[in-house]
PDB file of C-alpha atoms in Angstrom:
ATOM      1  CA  UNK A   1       4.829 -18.810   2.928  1.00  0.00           C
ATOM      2  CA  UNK A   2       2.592 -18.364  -0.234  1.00  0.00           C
ATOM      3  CA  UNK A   3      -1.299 -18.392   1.143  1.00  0.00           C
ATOM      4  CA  UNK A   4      -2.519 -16.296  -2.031  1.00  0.00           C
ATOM      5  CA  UNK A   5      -1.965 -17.930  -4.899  1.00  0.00           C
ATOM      6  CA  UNK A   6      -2.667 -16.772  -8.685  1.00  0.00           C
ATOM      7  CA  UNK A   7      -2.498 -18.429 -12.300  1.00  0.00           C
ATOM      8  CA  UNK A   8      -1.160 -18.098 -14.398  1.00  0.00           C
ATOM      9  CA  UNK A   9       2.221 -16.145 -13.886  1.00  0.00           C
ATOM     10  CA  UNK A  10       2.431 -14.876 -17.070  1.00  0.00           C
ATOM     11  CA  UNK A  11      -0.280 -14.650 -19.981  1.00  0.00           C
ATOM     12  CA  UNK A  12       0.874 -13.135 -23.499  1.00  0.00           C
ATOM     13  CA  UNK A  13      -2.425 -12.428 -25.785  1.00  0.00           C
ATOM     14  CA  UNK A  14      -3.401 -10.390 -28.459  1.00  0.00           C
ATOM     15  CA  UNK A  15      -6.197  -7.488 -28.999  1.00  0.00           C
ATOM     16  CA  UNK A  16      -9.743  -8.847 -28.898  1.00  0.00           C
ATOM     17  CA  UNK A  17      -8.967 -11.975 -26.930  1.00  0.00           C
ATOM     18  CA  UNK A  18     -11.054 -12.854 -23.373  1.00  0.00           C
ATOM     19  CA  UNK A  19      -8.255 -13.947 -20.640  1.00  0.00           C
ATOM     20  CA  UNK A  20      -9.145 -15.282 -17.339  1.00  0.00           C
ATOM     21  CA  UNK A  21      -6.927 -15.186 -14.228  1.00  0.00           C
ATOM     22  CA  UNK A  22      -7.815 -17.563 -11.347  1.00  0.00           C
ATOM     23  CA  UNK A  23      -6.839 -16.596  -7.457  1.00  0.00           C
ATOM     24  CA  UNK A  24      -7.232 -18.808  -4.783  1.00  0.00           C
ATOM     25  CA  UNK A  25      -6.570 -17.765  -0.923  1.00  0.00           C
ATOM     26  CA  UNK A  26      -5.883 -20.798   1.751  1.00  0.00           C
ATOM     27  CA  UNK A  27      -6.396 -17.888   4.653  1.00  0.00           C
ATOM     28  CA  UNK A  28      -9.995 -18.614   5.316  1.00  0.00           C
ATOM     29  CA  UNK A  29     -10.618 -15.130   4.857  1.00  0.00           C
ATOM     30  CA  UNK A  30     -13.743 -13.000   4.195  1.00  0.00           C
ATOM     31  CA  UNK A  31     -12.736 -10.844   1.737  1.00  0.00           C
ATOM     32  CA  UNK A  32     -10.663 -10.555  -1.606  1.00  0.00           C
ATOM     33  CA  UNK A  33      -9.590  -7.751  -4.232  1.00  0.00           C
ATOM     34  CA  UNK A  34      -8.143  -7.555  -7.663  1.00  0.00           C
ATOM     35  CA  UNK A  35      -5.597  -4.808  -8.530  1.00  0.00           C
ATOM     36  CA  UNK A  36      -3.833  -3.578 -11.446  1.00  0.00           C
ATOM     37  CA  UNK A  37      -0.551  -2.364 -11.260  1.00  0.00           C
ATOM     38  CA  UNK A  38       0.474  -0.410 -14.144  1.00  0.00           C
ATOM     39  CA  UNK A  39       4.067   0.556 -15.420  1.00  0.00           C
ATOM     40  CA  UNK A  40       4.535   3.268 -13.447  1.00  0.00           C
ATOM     41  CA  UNK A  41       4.052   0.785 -10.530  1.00  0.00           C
ATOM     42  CA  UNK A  42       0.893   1.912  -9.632  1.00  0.00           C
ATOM     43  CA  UNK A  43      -2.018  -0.057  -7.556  1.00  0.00           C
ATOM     44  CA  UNK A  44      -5.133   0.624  -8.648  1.00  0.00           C
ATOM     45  CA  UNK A  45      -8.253  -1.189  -6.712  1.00  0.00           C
ATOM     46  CA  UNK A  46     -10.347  -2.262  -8.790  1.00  0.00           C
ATOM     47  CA  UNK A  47     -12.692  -5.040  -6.970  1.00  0.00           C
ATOM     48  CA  UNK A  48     -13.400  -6.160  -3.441  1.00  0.00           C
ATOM     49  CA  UNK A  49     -15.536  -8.861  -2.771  1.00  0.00           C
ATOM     50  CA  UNK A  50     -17.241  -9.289   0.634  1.00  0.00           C
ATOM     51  CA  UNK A  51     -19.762 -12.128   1.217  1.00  0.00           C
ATOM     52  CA  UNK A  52     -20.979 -11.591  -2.044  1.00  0.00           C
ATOM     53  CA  UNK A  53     -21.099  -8.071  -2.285  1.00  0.00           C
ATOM     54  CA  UNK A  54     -19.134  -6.698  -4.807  1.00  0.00           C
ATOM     55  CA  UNK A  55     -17.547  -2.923  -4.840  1.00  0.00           C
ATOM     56  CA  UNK A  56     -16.468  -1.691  -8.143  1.00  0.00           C
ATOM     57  CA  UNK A  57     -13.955   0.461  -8.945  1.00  0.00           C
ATOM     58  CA  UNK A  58     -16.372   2.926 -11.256  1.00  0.00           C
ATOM     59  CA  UNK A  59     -13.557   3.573 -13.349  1.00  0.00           C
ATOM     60  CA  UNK A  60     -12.607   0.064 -14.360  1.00  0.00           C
ATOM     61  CA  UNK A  61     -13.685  -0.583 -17.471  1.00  0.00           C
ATOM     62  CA  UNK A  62     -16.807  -3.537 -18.504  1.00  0.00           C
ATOM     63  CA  UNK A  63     -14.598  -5.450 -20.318  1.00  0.00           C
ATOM     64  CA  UNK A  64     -13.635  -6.417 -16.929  1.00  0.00           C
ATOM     65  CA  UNK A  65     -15.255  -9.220 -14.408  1.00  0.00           C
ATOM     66  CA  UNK A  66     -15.018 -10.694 -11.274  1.00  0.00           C
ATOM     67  CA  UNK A  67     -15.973 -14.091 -10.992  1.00  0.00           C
ATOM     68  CA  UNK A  68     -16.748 -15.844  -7.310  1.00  0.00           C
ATOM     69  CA  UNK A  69     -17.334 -19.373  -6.600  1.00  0.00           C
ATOM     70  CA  UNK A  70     -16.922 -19.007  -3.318  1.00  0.00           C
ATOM     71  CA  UNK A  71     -14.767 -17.048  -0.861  1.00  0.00           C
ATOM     72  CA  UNK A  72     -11.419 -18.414  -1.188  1.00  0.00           C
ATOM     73  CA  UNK A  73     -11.657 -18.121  -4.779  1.00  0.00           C
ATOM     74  CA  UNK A  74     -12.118 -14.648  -7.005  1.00  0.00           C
ATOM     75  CA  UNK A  75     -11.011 -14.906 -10.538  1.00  0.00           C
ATOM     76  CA  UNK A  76     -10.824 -11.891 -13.227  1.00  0.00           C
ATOM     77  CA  UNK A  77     -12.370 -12.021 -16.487  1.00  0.00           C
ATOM     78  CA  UNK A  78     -11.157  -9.815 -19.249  1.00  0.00           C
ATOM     79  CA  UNK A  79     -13.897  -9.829 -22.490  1.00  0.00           C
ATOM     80  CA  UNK A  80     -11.973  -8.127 -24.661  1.00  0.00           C
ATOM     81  CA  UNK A  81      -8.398  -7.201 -24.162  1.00  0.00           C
ATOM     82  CA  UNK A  82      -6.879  -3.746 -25.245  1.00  0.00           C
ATOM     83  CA  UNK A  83      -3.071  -2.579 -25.214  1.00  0.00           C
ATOM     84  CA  UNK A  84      -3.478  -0.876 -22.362  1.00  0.00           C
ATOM     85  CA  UNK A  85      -4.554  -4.107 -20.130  1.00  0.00           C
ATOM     86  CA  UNK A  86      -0.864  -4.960 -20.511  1.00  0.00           C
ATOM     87  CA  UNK A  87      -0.333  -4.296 -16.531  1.00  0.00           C
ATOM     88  CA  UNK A  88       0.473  -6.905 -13.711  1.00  0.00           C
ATOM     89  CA  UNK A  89      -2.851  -7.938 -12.314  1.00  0.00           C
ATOM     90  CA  UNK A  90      -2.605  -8.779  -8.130  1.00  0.00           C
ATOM     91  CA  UNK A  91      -4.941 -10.199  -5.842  1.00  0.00           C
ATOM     92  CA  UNK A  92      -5.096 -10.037  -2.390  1.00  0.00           C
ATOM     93  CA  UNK A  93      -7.231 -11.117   0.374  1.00  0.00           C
ATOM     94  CA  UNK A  94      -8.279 -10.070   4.242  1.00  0.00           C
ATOM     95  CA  UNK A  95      -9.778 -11.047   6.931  1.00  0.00           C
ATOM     96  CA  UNK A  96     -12.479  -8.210   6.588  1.00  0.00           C
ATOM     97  CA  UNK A  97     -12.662  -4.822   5.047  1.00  0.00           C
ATOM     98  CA  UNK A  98     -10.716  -3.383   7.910  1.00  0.00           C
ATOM     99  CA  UNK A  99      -7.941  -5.849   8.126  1.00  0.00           C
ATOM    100  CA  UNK A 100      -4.243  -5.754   6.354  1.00  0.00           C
ATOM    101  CA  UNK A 101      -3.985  -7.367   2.786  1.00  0.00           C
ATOM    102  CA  UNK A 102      -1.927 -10.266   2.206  1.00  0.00           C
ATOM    103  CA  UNK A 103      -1.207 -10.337  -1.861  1.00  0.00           C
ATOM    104  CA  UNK A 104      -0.398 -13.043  -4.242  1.00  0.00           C
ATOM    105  CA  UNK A 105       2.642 -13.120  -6.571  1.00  0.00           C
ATOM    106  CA  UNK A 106       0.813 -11.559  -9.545  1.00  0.00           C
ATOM    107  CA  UNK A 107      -0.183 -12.277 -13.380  1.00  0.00           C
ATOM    108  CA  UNK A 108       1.504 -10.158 -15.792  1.00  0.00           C
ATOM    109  CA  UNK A 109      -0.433  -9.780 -18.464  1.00  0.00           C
ATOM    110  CA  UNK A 110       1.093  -8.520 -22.667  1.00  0.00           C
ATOM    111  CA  UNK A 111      -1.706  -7.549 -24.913  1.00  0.00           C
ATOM    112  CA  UNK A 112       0.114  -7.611 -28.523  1.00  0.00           C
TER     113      UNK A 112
ATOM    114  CA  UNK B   1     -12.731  12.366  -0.473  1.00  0.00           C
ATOM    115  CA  UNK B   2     -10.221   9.997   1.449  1.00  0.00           C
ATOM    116  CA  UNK B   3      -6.937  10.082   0.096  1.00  0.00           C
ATOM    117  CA  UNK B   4      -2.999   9.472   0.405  1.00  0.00           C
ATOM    118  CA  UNK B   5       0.044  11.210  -0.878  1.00  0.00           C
ATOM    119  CA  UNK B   6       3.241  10.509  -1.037  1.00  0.00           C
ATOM    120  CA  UNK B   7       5.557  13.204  -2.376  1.00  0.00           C
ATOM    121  CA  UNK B   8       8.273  11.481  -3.246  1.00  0.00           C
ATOM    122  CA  UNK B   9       8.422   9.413  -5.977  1.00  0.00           C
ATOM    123  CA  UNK B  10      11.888   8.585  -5.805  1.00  0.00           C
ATOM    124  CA  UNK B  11      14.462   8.847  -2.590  1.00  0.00           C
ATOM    125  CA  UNK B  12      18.087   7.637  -3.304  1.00  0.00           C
ATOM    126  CA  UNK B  13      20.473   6.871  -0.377  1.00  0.00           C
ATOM    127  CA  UNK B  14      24.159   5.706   1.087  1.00  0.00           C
ATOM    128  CA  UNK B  15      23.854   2.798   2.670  1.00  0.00           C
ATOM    129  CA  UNK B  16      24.032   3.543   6.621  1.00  0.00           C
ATOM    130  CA  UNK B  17      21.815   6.745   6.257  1.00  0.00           C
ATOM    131  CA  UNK B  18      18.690   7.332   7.976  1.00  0.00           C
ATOM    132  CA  UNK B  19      15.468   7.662   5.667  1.00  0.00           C
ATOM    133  CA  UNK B  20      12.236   9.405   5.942  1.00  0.00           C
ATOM    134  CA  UNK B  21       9.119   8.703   4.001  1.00  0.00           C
ATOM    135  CA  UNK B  22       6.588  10.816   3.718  1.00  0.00           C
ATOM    136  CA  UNK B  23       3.267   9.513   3.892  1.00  0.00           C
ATOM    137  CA  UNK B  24       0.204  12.179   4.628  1.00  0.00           C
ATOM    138  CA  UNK B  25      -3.499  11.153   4.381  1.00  0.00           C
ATOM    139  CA  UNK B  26      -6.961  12.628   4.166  1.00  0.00           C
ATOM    140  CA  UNK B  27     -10.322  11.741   5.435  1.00  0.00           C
ATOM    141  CA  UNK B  28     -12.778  12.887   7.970  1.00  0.00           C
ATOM    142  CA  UNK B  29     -13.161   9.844  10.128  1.00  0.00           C
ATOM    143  CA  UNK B  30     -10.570   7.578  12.205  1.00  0.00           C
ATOM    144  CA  UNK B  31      -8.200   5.805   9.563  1.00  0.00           C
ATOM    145  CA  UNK B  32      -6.424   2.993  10.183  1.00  0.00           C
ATOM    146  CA  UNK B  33      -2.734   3.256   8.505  1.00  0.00           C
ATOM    147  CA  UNK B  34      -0.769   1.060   6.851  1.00  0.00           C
ATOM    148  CA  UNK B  35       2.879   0.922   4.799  1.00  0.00           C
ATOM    149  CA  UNK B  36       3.474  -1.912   2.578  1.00  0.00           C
ATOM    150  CA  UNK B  37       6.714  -2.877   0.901  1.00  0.00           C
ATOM    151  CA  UNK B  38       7.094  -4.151  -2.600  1.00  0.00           C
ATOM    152  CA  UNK B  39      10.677  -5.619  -3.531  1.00  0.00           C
ATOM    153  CA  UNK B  40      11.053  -5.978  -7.696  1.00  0.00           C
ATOM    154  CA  UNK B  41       9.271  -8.868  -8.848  1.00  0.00           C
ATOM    155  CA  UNK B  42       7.559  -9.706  -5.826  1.00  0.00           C
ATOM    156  CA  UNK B  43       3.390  -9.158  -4.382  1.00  0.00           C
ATOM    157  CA  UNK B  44       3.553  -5.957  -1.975  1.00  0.00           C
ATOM    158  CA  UNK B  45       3.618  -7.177   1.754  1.00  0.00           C
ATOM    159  CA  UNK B  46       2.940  -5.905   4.734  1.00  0.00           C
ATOM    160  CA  UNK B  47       4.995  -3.580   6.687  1.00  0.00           C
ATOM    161  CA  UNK B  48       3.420  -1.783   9.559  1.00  0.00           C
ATOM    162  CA  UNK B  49       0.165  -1.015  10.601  1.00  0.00           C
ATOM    163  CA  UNK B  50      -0.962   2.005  12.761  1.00  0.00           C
ATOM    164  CA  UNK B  51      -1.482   1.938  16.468  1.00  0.00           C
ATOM    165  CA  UNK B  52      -3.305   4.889  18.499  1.00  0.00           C
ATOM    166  CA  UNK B  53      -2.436   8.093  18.420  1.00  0.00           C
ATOM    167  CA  UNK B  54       1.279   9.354  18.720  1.00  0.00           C
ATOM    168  CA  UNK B  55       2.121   5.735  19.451  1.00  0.00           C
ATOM    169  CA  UNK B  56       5.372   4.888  17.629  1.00  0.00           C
ATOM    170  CA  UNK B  57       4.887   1.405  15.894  1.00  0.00           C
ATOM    171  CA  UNK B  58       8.206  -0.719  14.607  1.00  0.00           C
ATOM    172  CA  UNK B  59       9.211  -4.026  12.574  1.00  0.00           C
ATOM    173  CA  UNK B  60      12.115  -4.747  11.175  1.00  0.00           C
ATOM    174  CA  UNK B  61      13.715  -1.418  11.749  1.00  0.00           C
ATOM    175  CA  UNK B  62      10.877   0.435  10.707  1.00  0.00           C
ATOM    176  CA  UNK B  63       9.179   2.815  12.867  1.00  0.00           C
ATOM    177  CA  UNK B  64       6.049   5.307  12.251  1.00  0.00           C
ATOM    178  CA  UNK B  65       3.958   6.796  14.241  1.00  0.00           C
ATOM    179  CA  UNK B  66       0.336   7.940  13.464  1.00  0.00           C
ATOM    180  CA  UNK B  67       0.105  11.936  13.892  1.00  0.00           C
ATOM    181  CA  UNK B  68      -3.857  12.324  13.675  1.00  0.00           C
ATOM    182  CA  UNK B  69      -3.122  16.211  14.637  1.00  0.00           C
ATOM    183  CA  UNK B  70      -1.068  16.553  11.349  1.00  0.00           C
ATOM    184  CA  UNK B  71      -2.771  13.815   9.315  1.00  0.00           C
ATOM    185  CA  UNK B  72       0.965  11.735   8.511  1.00  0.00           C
ATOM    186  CA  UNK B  73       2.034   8.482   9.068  1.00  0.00           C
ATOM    187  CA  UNK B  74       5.771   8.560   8.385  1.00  0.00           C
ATOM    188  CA  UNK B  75       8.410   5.799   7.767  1.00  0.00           C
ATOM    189  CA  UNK B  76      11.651   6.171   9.089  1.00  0.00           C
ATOM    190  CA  UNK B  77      14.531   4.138   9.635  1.00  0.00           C
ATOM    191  CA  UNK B  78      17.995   5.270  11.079  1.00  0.00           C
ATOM    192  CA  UNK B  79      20.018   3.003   9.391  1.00  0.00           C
ATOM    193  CA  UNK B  80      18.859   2.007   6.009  1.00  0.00           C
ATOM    194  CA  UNK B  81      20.835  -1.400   4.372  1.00  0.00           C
ATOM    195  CA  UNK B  82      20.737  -2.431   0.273  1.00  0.00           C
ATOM    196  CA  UNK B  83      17.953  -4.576   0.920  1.00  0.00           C
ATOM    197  CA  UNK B  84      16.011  -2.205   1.872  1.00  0.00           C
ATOM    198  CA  UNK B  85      15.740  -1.148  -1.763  1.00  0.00           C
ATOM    199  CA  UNK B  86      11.980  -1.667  -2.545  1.00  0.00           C
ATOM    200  CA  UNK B  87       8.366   0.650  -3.363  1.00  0.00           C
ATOM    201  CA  UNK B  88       6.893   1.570  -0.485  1.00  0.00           C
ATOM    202  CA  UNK B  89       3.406   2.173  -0.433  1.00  0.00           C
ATOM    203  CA  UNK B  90       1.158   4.519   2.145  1.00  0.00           C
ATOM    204  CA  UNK B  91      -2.371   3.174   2.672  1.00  0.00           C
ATOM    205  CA  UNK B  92      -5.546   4.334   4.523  1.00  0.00           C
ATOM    206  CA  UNK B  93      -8.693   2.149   5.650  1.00  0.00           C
ATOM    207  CA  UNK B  94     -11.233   4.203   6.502  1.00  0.00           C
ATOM    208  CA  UNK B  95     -15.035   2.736   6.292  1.00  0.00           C
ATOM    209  CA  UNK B  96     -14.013  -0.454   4.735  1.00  0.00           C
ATOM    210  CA  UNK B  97     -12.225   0.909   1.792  1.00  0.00           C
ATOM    211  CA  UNK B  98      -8.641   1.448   0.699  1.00  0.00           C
ATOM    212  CA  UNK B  99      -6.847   4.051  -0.212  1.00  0.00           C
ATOM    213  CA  UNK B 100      -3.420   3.384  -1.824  1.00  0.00           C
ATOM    214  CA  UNK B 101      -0.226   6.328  -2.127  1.00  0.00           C
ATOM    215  CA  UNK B 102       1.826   6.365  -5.261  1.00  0.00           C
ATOM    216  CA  UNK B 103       4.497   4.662  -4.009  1.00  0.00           C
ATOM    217  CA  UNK B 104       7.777   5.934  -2.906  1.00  0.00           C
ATOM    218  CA  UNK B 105      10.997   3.999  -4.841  1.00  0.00           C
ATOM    219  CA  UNK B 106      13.548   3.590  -2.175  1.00  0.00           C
ATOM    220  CA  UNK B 107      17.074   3.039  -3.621  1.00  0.00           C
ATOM    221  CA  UNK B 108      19.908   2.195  -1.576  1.00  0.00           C
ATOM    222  CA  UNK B 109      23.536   2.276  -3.070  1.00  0.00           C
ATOM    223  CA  UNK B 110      26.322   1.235  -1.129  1.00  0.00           C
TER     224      UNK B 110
END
């Protein structure tokens, strides 16, 4: 049963452009994460979000945002998309910092 | 710094065969462990989480158990079955952070 839900699934965009990417949680949890999965199928963290505190992943670029309205919702906002963005983007969320993640389906992201 | 590795990148297997993978971490304060499983084209989910020390944890046919004295957190099955074929990821929660492995790819052929 889906509680981490993203939009959209699949996003197709060329150099220069901002994209957005929306994730929602139904969990009631505290705290929720954006990850990139490359290629080579790996995760990368690269925010968490915890009562509005944000950790950064120093080595994610600027380009990249996080957005919060509130809890259940953390969307990622790309400025300026390069080739190498091309990557499925997941988000997940947890009860707390110390808790398993539950992860939504992804959003697969082509930079052209 | 805190960290996982997982030296296999790739583990192929007969159907019926029991698996091991290998999943040691570091840090310098009590982690919390966790394997995830990631079939193709679907979100990684969990797996198992750690118990205490040199207690055995299981789901779905899966058992590890946390070794603090040799910092692993193995995954093992005895028989493994073709959907078992998946990326298994090795995680570590230590201090509110998360530490992901590379993955292990798990293939299964009959």
């Amino acid at each position: 049963e889906t509680a981490v839900f993203q939009t959209p699934n699949y996003h197709v965009t060329q150099v220069g452009n901002e994209v957005s990417f929306n994730c929602k949680q139904t969990l009631g949890h505290d705290t929720m994460y954006w990850y990139k999965q490359d290629s080579k199928k790996l995760l990368k963290i690269m925010f968490s979000y915890n009562n509005k505190q944000l950790i950064v992943n120093e080595t994610v670029p600027r380009r990249f945002s996080p957005q919060s309205s509130d809890k259940a919702h953390l969307n990622l906002r790309i400025k300026s998309v390069e080739p190498e963005d091309s990557a499925v983007y997941l988000c997940a969320s947890s009860l707390d910092r110390a808790a398993e993640q539950f992860f939504g389906p992804g959003t697969r992201l082509t930079v052209l | 710094g805190d960290s996982v590795t997982q030296t296999e990148g790739l583990v192929t297997l007969t159907k019926g065969l029991p698996v091991m993978l290998n999943c040691t971490y570091q840090t310098t304060y009590s982690p919390f462990l966790f394997w995830y499983v990631q079939h193709l084209n679907e979100a990684p989910k969990l797996l198992l989480k750690s118990s205490t020390d040199n207690k055995r944890t299981e789901h779905q046919g899966f058992y590890a158990t946390l070794h603090k004295s040799s910092s692993s957190f193995h995954l093992q099955k005895s028989s493994v079955q073709l959907s078992d074929s998946a990326l298994y990821f090795c995680a570590l929660i230590r201090n509110n952070r998360i530490f992901f492995g590379d993955g292990t790819q798990l293939v299964v052929k009959p």
